[in-house]
PDB file of C-alpha atoms in Angstrom:
ATOM      1  CA  PHE A   1      -5.479 -12.881  10.089  1.00 85.00           C
ATOM      2  CA  PRO A   2      -8.145 -13.844   7.506  1.00 93.00           C
ATOM      3  CA  VAL A   3      -5.763 -15.624   5.093  1.00 94.00           C
ATOM      4  CA  GLU A   4      -8.338 -17.748   3.269  1.00 95.00           C
ATOM      5  CA  ASP A   5     -10.801 -14.859   2.890  1.00 96.00           C
ATOM      6  CA  LEU A   6      -8.061 -12.660   1.432  1.00 94.00           C
ATOM      7  CA  LYS A   7      -6.895 -15.372  -0.972  1.00 94.00           C
ATOM      8  CA  ARG A   8     -10.448 -15.835  -2.207  1.00 95.00           C
ATOM      9  CA  SER A   9     -11.301 -12.123  -2.395  1.00 96.00           C
ATOM     10  CA  LEU A  10      -8.086 -11.059  -4.130  1.00 96.00           C
ATOM     11  CA  SER A  11      -7.471 -14.113  -6.318  1.00 93.00           C
ATOM     12  CA  ASN A  12      -8.071 -12.197  -9.575  1.00 94.00           C
ATOM     13  CA  ALA A  13      -6.408  -8.926  -8.551  1.00 94.00           C
ATOM     14  CA  GLU A  14      -3.569  -7.650 -10.724  1.00 90.00           C
ATOM     15  CA  LYS A  15      -2.596  -4.805  -8.377  1.00 90.00           C
ATOM     16  CA  ILE A  16      -3.240  -4.331  -4.701  1.00 91.00           C
ATOM     17  CA  ILE A  17      -2.485  -1.060  -2.927  1.00 89.00           C
ATOM     18  CA  VAL A  18      -1.944  -1.432   0.805  1.00 90.00           C
ATOM     19  CA  ILE A  19      -2.115   1.772   2.813  1.00 88.00           C
ATOM     20  CA  ASP A  20      -0.537   1.346   6.223  1.00 88.00           C
ATOM     21  CA  ARG A  21      -0.738   3.860   9.040  1.00 86.00           C
ATOM     22  CA  SER A  22       2.034   2.054  10.883  1.00 84.00           C
ATOM     23  CA  LEU A  23       5.646   1.350  10.085  1.00 80.00           C
ATOM     24  CA  SER A  24       7.847  -1.665  10.690  1.00 78.00           C
ATOM     25  CA  LEU A  25      11.320  -0.131  10.866  1.00 80.00           C
ATOM     26  CA  GLY A  26      13.625  -1.519   8.214  1.00 79.00           C
ATOM     27  CA  HIS A  27      10.715  -3.005   6.308  1.00 81.00           C
ATOM     28  CA  GLU A  28       7.284  -2.183   4.947  1.00 84.00           C
ATOM     29  CA  GLY A  29       4.092  -1.523   6.844  1.00 85.00           C
ATOM     30  CA  ASN A  30       2.781  -4.297   9.081  1.00 89.00           C
ATOM     31  CA  LEU A  31      -0.412  -4.870   7.087  1.00 91.00           C
ATOM     32  CA  SER A  32       1.561  -5.079   3.850  1.00 89.00           C
ATOM     33  CA  ILE A  33       3.892  -7.700   5.331  1.00 91.00           C
ATOM     34  CA  GLU A  34       0.938  -9.801   6.513  1.00 93.00           C
ATOM     35  CA  LEU A  35      -0.867  -9.483   3.169  1.00 94.00           C
ATOM     36  CA  LYS A  36       2.218 -10.476   1.160  1.00 93.00           C
ATOM     37  CA  SER A  37       2.630 -13.486   3.416  1.00 93.00           C
ATOM     38  CA  ALA A  38      -1.027 -14.472   3.001  1.00 94.00           C
ATOM     39  CA  LEU A  39      -0.845 -14.085  -0.796  1.00 94.00           C
ATOM     40  CA  TYR A  40       2.557 -15.737  -1.217  1.00 94.00           C
ATOM     41  CA  GLY A  41       2.809 -17.119  -4.743  1.00 92.00           C
ATOM     42  CA  SER A  42       0.211 -14.709  -6.126  1.00 91.00           C
ATOM     43  CA  SER A  43       1.108 -12.838  -9.304  1.00 92.00           C
ATOM     44  CA  ALA A  44      -0.537  -9.637  -8.033  1.00 91.00           C
ATOM     45  CA  ASN A  45       1.641  -6.544  -7.778  1.00 88.00           C
ATOM     46  CA  ILE A  46       1.314  -5.493  -4.133  1.00 88.00           C
ATOM     47  CA  ILE A  47       2.160  -1.819  -3.631  1.00 85.00           C
ATOM     48  CA  SER A  48       2.894  -0.797  -0.054  1.00 84.00           C
ATOM     49  CA  MET A  49       2.355   2.809   1.031  1.00 84.00           C
ATOM     50  CA  ILE A  50       2.952   4.337   4.451  1.00 83.00           C
ATOM     51  CA  LEU A  51       0.486   7.210   4.891  1.00 85.00           C
ATOM     52  CA  GLY A  52      -1.304   8.980   7.709  1.00 84.00           C
ATOM     53  CA  LEU A  53       1.430   8.516  10.309  1.00 82.00           C
ATOM     54  CA  GLY A  54       0.622  10.117  13.628  1.00 81.00           C
ATOM     55  CA  GLY A  55      -3.069  10.228  12.737  1.00 84.00           C
ATOM     56  CA  ARG A  56      -2.544  12.684   9.883  1.00 84.00           C
ATOM     57  CA  ASP A  57      -5.319  12.962   7.340  1.00 87.00           C
ATOM     58  CA  ILE A  58      -4.806  11.514   3.876  1.00 86.00           C
ATOM     59  CA  PRO A  59      -6.224  13.987   1.351  1.00 88.00           C
ATOM     60  CA  LYS A  60      -8.961  12.615  -0.895  1.00 91.00           C
ATOM     61  CA  GLU A  61      -7.204  14.098  -3.941  1.00 90.00           C
ATOM     62  CA  PHE A  62      -4.017  12.201  -3.079  1.00 86.00           C
ATOM     63  CA  LEU A  63      -5.905   8.901  -2.888  1.00 88.00           C
ATOM     64  CA  GLU A  64      -7.681   9.593  -6.186  1.00 90.00           C
ATOM     65  CA  LYS A  65      -4.340  10.313  -7.897  1.00 87.00           C
ATOM     66  CA  LEU A  66      -2.794   7.224  -6.317  1.00 84.00           C
ATOM     67  CA  LEU A  67      -5.565   4.973  -7.648  1.00 85.00           C
ATOM     68  CA  GLU A  68      -5.554   6.616 -11.068  1.00 87.00           C
ATOM     69  CA  ASP A  69      -1.780   6.174 -11.395  1.00 84.00           C
ATOM     70  CA  ALA A  70      -1.968   2.551 -10.258  1.00 80.00           C
ATOM     71  CA  ILE A  71      -4.717   1.748 -12.763  1.00 82.00           C
ATOM     72  CA  LEU A  72      -2.789   3.420 -15.590  1.00 85.00           C
ATOM     73  CA  GLY A  73       0.467   1.746 -14.589  1.00 81.00           C
ATOM     74  CA  LYS A  74       2.152   5.055 -13.791  1.00 77.00           C
ATOM     75  CA  GLU A  75       4.474   5.532 -10.892  1.00 61.00           C
ATOM     76  CA  SER A  76       3.049   8.147  -8.552  1.00 54.00           C
ATOM     77  CA  SER A  77       5.313  10.392  -6.508  1.00 48.00           C
ATOM     78  CA  GLY A  78       4.002   8.439  -3.525  1.00 50.00           C
ATOM     79  CA  PHE A  79       5.778   5.312  -4.766  1.00 47.00           C
ATOM     80  CA  LYS A  80       9.312   6.758  -4.579  1.00 48.00           C
ATOM     81  CA  GLY A  81      11.336   6.209  -1.415  1.00 44.00           C
ATOM     82  CA  VAL A  82      11.241   9.038   1.080  1.00 43.00           C
ATOM     83  CA  LYS A  83       8.299  10.625  -0.735  1.00 47.00           C
ATOM     84  CA  ASP A  84       6.138   8.043   1.071  1.00 50.00           C
ATOM     85  CA  PHE A  85       6.926   9.938   4.279  1.00 55.00           C
ATOM     86  CA  GLU A  86       6.728  13.446   2.826  1.00 54.00           C
ATOM     87  CA  GLU A  87       3.833  14.411   5.055  1.00 57.00           C
ATOM     88  CA  VAL A  88       5.807  13.869   8.290  1.00 58.00           C
ATOM     89  CA  ILE A  89       9.107  15.503   7.331  1.00 50.00           C
ATOM     90  CA  PRO A  90       9.169  19.010   8.881  1.00 48.00           C
TER      91      PRO A  90
END
């Protein structure tokens, strides 16, 4: 895992959105866990999202809204509990 590269690249980031297509049961996505470990002690707000499970597409409009809300400090519907998995609930 490129710990030093990530520390250097994200050293000035205030918010980091991690979009995982995998899930670690009982926890966050695997990439999010690794990133939080690599950036331990950073003041950045790391937002973990589980999207695209099962190879599902992530709509461009959803990503645009997600980024807009994160920049404006709003909480998107994608940040609230089970809503993260809305696309896979029948």
